[in-house]
PDB file of C-alpha atoms in Angstrom:
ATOM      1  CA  UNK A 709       8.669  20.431   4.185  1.00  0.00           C
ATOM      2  CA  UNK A 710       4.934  19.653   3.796  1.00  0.00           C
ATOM      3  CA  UNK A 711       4.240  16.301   1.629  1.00  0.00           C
ATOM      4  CA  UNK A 712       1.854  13.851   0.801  1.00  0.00           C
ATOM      5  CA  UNK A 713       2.760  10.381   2.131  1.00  0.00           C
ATOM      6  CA  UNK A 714       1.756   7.103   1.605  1.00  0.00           C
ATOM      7  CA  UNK A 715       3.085   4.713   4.550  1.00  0.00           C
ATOM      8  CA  UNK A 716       2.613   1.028   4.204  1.00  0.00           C
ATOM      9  CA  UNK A 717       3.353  -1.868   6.244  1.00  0.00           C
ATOM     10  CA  UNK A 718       3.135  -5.825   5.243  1.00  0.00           C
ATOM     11  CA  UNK A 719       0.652  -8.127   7.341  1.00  0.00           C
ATOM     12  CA  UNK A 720       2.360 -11.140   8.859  1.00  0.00           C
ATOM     13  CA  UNK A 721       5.681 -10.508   7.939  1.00  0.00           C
ATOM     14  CA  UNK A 722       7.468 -12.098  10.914  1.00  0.00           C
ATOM     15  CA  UNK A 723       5.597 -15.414  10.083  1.00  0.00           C
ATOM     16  CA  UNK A 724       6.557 -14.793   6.558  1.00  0.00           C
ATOM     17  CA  UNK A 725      10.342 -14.922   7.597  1.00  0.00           C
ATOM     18  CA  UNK A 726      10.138 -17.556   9.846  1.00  0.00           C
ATOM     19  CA  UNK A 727       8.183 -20.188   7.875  1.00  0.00           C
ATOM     20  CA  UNK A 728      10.207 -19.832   4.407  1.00  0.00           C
ATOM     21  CA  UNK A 729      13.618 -20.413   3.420  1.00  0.00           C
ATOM     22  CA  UNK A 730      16.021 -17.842   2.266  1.00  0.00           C
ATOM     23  CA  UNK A 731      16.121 -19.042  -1.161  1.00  0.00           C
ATOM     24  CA  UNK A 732      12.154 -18.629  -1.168  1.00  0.00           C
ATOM     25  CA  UNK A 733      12.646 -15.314   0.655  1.00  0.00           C
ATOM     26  CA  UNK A 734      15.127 -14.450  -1.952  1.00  0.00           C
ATOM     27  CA  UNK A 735      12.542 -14.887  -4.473  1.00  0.00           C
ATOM     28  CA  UNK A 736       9.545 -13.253  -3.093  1.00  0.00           C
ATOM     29  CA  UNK A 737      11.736 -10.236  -2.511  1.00  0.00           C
ATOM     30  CA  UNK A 738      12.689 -10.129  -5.986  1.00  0.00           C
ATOM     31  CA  UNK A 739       9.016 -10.064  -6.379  1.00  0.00           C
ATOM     32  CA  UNK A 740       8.140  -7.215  -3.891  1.00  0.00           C
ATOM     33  CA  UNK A 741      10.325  -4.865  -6.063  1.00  0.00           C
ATOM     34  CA  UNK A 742       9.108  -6.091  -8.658  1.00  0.00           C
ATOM     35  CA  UNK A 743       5.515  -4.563  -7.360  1.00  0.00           C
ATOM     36  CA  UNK A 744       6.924  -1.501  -6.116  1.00  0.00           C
ATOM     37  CA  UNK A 745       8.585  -0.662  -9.768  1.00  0.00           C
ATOM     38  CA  UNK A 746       5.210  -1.850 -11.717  1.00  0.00           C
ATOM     39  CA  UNK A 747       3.314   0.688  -8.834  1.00  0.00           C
ATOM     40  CA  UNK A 748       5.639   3.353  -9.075  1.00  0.00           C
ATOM     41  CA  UNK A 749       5.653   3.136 -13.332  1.00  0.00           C
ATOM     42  CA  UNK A 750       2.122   2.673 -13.086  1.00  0.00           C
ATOM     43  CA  UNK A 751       2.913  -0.646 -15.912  1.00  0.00           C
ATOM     44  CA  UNK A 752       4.813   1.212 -17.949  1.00  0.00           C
ATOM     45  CA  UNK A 753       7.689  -0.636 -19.288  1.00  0.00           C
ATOM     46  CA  UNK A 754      10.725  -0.445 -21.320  1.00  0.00           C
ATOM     47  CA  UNK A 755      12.884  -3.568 -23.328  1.00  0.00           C
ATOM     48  CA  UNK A 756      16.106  -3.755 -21.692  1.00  0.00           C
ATOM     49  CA  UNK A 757      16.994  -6.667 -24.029  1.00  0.00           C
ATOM     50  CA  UNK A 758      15.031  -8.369 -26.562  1.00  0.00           C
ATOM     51  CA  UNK A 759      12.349 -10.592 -24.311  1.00  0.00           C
ATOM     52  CA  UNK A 760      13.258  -8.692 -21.684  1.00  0.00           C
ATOM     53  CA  UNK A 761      11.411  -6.031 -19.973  1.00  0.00           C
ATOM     54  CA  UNK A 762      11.687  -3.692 -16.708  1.00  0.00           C
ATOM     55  CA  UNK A 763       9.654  -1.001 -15.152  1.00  0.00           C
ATOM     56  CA  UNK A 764      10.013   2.368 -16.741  1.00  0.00           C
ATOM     57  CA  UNK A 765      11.098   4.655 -13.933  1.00  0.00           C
ATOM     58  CA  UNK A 766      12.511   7.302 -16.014  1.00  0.00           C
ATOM     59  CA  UNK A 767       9.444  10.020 -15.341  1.00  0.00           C
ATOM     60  CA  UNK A 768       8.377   9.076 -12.154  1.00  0.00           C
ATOM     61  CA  UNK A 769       7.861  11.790  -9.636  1.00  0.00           C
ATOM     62  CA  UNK A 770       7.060  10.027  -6.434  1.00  0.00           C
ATOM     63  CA  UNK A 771      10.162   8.896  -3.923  1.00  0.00           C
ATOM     64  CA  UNK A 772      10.360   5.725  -2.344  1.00  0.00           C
ATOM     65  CA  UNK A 773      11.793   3.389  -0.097  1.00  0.00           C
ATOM     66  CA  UNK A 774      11.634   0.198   1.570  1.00  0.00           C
ATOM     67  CA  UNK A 775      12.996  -0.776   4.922  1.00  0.00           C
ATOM     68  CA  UNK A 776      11.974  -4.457   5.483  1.00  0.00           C
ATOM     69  CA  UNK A 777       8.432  -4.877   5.859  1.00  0.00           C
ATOM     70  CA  UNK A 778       7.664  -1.282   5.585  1.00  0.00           C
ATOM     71  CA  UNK A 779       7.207   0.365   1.935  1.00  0.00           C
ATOM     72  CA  UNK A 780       7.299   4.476   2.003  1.00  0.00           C
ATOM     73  CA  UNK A 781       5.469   6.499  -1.095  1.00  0.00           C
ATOM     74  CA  UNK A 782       6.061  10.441  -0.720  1.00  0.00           C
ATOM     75  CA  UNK A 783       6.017  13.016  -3.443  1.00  0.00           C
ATOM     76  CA  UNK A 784       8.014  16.090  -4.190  1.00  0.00           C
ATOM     77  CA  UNK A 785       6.181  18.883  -2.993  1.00  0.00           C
ATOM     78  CA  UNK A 786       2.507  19.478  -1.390  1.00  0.00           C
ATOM     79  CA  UNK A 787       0.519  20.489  -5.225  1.00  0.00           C
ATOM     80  CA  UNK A 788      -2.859  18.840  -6.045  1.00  0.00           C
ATOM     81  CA  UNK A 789      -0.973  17.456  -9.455  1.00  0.00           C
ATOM     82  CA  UNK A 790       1.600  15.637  -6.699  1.00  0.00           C
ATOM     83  CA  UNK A 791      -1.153  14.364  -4.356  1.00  0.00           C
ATOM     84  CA  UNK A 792      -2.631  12.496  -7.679  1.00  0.00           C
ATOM     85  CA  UNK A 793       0.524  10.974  -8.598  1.00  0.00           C
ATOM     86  CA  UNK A 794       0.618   9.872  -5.327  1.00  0.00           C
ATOM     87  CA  UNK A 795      -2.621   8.389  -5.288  1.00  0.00           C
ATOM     88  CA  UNK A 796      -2.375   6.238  -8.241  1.00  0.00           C
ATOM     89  CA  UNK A 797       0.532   4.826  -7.300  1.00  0.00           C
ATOM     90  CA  UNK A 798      -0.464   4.124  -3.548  1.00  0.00           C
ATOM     91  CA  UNK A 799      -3.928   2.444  -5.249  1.00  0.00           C
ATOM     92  CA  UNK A 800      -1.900  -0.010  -7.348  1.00  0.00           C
ATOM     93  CA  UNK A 801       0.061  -1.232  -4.942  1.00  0.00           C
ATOM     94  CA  UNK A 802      -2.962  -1.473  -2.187  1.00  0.00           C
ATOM     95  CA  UNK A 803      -4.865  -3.350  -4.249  1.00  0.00           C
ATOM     96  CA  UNK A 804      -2.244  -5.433  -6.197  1.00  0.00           C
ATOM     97  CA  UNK A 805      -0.443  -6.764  -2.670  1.00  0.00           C
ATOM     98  CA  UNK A 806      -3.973  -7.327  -1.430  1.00  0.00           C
ATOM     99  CA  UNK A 807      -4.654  -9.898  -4.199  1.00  0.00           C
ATOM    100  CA  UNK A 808      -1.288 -10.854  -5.812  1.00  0.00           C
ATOM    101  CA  UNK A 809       0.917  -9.874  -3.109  1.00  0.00           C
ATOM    102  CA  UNK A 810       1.206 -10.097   0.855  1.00  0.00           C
ATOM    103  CA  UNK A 811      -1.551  -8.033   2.640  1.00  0.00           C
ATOM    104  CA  UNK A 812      -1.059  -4.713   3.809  1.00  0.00           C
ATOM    105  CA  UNK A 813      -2.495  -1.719   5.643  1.00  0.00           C
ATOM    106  CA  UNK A 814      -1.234   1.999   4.700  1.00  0.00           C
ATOM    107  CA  UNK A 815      -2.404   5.280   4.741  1.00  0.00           C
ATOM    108  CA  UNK A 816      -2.187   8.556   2.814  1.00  0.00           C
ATOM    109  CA  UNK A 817      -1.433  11.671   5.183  1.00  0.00           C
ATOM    110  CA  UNK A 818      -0.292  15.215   4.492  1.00  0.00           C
ATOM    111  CA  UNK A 819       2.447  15.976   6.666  1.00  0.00           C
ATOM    112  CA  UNK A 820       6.302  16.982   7.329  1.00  0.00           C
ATOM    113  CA  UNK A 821       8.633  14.653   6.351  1.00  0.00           C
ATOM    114  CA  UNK A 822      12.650  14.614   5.380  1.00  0.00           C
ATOM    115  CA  UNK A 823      15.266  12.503   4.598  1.00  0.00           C
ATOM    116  CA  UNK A 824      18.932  12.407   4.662  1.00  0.00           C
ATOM    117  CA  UNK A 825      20.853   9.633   2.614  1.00  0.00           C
ATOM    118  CA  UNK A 826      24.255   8.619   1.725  1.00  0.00           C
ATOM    119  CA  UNK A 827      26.191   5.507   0.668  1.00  0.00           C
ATOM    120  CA  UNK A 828      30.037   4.699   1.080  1.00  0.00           C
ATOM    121  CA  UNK A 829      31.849   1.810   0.529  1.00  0.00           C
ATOM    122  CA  UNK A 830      35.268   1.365   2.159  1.00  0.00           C
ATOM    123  CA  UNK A 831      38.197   0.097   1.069  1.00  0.00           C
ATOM    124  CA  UNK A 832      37.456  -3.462   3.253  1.00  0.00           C
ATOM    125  CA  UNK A 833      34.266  -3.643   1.467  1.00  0.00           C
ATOM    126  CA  UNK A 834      32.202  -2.281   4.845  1.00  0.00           C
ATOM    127  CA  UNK A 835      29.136  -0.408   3.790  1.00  0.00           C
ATOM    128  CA  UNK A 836      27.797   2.491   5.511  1.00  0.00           C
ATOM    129  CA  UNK A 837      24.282   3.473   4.030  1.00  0.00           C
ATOM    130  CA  UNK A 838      22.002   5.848   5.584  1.00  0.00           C
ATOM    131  CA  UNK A 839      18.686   6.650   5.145  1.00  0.00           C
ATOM    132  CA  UNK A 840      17.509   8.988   7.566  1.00  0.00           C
ATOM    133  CA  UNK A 841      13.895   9.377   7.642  1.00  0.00           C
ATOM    134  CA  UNK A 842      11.784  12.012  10.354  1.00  0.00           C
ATOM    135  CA  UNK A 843       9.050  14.457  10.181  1.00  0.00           C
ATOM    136  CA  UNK A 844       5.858  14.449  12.079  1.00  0.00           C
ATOM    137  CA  UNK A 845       3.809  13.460   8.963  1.00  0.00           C
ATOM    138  CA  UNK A 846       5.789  10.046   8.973  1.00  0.00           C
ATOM    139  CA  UNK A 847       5.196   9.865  12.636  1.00  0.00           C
ATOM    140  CA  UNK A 848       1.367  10.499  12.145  1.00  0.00           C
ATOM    141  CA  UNK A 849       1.707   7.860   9.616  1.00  0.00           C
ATOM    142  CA  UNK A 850       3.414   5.076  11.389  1.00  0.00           C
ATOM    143  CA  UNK A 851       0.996   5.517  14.396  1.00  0.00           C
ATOM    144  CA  UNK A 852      -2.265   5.420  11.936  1.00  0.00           C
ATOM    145  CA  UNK A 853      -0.930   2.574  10.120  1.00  0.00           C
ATOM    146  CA  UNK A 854      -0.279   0.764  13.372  1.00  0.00           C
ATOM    147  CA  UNK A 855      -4.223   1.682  14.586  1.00  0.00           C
ATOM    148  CA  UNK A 856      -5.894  -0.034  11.433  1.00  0.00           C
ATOM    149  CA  UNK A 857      -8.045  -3.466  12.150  1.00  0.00           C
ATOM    150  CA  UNK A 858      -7.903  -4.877   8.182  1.00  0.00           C
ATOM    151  CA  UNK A 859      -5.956  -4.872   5.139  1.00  0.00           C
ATOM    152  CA  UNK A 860      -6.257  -1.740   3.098  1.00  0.00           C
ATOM    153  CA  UNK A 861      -4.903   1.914   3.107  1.00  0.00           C
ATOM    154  CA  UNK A 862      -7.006   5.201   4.130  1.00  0.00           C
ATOM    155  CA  UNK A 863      -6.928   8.537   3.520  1.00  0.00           C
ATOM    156  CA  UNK A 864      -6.229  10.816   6.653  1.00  0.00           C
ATOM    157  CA  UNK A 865      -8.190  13.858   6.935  1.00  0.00           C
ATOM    158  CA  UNK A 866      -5.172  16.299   6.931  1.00  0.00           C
ATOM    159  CA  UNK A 867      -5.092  15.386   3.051  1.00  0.00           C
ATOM    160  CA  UNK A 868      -8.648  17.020   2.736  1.00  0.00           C
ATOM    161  CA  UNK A 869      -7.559  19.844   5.141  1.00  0.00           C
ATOM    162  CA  UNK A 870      -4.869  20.443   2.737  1.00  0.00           C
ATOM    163  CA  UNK A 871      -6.841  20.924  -0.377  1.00  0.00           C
ATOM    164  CA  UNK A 872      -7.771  24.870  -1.224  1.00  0.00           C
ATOM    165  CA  UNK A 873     -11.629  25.680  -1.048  1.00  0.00           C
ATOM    166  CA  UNK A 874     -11.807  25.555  -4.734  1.00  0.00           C
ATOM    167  CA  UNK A 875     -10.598  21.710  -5.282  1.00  0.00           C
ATOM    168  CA  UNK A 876     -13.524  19.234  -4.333  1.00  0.00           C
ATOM    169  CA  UNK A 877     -12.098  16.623  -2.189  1.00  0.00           C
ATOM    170  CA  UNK A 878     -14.946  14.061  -3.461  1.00  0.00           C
ATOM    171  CA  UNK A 879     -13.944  14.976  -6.790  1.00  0.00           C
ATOM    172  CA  UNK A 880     -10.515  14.349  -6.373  1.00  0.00           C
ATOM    173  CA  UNK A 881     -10.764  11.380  -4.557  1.00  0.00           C
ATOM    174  CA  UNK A 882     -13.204   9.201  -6.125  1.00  0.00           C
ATOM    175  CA  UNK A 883     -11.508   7.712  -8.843  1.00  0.00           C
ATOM    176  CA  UNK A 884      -8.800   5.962  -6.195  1.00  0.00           C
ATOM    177  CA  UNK A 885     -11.221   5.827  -3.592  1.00  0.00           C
ATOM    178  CA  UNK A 886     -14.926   5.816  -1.184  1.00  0.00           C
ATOM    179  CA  UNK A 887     -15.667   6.649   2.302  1.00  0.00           C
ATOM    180  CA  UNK A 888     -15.989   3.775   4.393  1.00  0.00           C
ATOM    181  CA  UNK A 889     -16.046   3.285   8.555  1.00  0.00           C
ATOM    182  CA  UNK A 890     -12.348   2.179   8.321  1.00  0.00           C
ATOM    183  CA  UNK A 891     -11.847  -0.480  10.980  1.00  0.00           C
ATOM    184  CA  UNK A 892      -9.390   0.147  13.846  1.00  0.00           C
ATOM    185  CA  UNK A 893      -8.282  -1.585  17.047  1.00  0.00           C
ATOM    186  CA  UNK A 894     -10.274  -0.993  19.865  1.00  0.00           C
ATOM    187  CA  UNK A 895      -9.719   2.645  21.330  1.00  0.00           C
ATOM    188  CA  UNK A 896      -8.236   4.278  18.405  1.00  0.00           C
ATOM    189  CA  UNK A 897     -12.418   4.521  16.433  1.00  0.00           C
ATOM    190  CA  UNK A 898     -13.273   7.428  14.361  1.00  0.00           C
ATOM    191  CA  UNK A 899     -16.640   6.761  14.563  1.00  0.00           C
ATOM    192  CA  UNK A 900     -16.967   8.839  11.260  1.00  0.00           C
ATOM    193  CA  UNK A 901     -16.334   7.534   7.671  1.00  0.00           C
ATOM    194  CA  UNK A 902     -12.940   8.036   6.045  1.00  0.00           C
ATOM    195  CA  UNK A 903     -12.313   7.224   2.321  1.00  0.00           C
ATOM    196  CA  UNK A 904     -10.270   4.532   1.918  1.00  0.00           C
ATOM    197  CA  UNK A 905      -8.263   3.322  -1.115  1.00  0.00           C
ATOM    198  CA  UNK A 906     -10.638   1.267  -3.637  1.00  0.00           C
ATOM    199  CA  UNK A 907      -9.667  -2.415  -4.042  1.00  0.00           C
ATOM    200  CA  UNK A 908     -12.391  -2.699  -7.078  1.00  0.00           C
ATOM    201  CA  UNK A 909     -13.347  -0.471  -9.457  1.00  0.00           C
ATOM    202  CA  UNK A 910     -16.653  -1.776 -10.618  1.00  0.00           C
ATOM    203  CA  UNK A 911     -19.314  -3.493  -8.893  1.00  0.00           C
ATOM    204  CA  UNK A 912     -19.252  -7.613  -7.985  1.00  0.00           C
ATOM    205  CA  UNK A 913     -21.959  -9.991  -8.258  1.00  0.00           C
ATOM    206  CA  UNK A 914     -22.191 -13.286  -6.542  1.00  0.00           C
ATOM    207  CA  UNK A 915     -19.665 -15.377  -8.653  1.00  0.00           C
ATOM    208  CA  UNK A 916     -17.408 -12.115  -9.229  1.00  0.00           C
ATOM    209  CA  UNK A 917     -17.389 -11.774  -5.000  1.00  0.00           C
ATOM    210  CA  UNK A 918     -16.585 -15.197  -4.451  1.00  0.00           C
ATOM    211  CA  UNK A 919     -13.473 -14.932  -6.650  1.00  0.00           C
ATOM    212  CA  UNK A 920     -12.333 -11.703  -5.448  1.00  0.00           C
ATOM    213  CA  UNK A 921     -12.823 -13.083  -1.870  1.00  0.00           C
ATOM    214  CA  UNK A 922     -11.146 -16.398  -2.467  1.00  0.00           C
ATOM    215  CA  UNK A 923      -8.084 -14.133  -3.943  1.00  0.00           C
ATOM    216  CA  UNK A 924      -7.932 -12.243  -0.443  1.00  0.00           C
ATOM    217  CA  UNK A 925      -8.094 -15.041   1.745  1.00  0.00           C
ATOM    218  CA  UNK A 926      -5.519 -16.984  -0.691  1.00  0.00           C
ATOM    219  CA  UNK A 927      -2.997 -14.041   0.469  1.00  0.00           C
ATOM    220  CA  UNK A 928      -3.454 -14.148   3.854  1.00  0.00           C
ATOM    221  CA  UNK A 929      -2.158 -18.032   3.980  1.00  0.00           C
ATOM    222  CA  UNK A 930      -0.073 -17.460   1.010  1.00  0.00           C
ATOM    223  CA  UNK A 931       4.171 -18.092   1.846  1.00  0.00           C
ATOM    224  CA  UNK A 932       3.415 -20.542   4.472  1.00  0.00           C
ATOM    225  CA  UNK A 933       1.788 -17.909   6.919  1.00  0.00           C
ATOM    226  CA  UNK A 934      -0.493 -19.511   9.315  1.00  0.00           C
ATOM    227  CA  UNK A 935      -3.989 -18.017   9.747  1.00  0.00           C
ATOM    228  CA  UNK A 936      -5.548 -19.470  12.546  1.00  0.00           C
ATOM    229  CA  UNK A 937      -5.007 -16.762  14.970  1.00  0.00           C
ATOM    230  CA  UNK A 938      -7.994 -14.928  16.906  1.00  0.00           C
ATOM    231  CA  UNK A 939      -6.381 -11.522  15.245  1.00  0.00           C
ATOM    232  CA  UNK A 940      -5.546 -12.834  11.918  1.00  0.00           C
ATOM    233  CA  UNK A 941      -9.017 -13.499  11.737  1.00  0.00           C
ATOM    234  CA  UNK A 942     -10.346 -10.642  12.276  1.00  0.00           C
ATOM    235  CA  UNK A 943      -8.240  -8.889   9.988  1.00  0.00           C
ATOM    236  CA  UNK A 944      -9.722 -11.115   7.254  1.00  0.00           C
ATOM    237  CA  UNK A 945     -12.661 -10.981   8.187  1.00  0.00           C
ATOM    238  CA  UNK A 946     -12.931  -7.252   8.092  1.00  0.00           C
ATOM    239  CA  UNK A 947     -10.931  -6.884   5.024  1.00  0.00           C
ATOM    240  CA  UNK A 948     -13.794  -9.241   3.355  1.00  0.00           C
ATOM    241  CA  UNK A 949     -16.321  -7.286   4.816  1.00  0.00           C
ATOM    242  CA  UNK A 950     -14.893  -4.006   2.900  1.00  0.00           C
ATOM    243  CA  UNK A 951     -14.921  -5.874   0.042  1.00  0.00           C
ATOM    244  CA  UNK A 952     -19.071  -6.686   0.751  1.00  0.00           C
ATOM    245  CA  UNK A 953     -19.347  -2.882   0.157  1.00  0.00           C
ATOM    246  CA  UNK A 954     -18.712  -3.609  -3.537  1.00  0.00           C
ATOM    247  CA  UNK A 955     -21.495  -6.418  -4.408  1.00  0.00           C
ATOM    248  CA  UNK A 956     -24.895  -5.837  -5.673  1.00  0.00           C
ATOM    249  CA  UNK A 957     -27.346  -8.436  -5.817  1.00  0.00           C
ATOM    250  CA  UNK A 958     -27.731 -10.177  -9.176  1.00  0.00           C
ATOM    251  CA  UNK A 959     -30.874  -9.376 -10.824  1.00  0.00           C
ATOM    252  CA  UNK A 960     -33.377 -12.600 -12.325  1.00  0.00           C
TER     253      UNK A 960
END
């Protein structure tokens, strides 16, 4: 069945294992569902005790699931009202791991996908869980995902194929996003501009840059990952030059 996907995958994750402990790790993955509930409920909350609140997830409408380092968005069906559920929860979490979180790259693509799932417990106590996941949208996905040279999430082209005529893409789009020449590894350019997922939604002058840029390269050394790396930095560096697309130049 055609869907709208949102496929996202966590920047230095391996280092992010290896340098913490597992009481650290414990934490911090406490804290990535924590992200995924707040992006899913779009912060809407309920008291589950007095001083006490959780994520709302009663009237959500968008599946997900996470398999380690990889976080999977997907909605019910292929309708414009699905694709913008989609998209505001896919923005949150972009932008929120990208300055709170761990740095990621995604994308949004229209495509096949299915899953088949299941959970039994024996009588020992052995679990068997599956969570079969295939379709060639997920595929496209993955392999997109994989191509992208900075941290951020764009919008593939076969979600603007999929629109009817009568629904302006720009329209659609804008709120949650702006085209950009999305950076890729070498041999997989475009060449064209794509729109990628906003992670501001105003304009930044020179004090409001340098704090938005501090934030980003906070992340990328955040849980004891090491930065230092020819590739690391030049995923920073062209994460913080998508974020340059944002500042004006103060006026006198």
């Amino acid at each position: 069945m055609n869907r709208y996907i949102a496929y996202f995958d966590f920047l230095g994750y391996k280092q992010f294992i290896l340098n913490n402990t597992s009481e650290y790790l414990r934490q911090r993955a406490r804290h990535i569902l924590r992200d995924i509930e707040m992006a899913l409920s779009q912060e809407k909350y309920r008291e589950l005790r007095p001083g006490l609140v959780i994520a709302d997830l009663e009237d959500v409408v968008i599946n997900c699931l996470n398999i380690s380092d990889t976080i999977i968005f997907w909605t019910l069906d292929d309708s414009v009202r699905s694709l913008k559920e989609l998209l505001a929860v896919a923005h949150y979490f972009n932008w929120f791991q990208i300055y709170f979180g761990i740095p990621l790259r995604g994308v949004v693509i229209a495509g096949e996908m299915e899953m088949l799932r299941g959970h039994e417990v024996n009588a020992h106590g052995a679990i068997y869980s599956n969570n079969l996941i295939y379709g060639q949208g997920l595929l496209k996905a993955h392999e997109k995902a994989e191509s992208l040279n900075f941290a951020g999430c764009v919008i593939d082209e076969s979600v603007i194929n999929s629109l009817e005529a009568n629904i302006g893409a720009r329209e659609l789009l804008s709120p949650f996003a702006k085209p950009y020449h999305t950076p890729y590894k070498a041999g997989h350019e475009l060449g064209i501009p794509e729109y990628v997922l906003n992670i501001v939604n105003r304009e930044l002058n020179g004090d409001s840059f340098d704090n938005f840029r501090n934030r980003i390269q906070a992340r990328f050394s955040a849980d004891n990952k090491p930065v230092n790396s020819p590739r690391v930095q030049e995923l920073l560096t062209n994460t913080i030059e998508f974020l340059e697309t944002y500042r004006v130049e103060s006026g006198d």
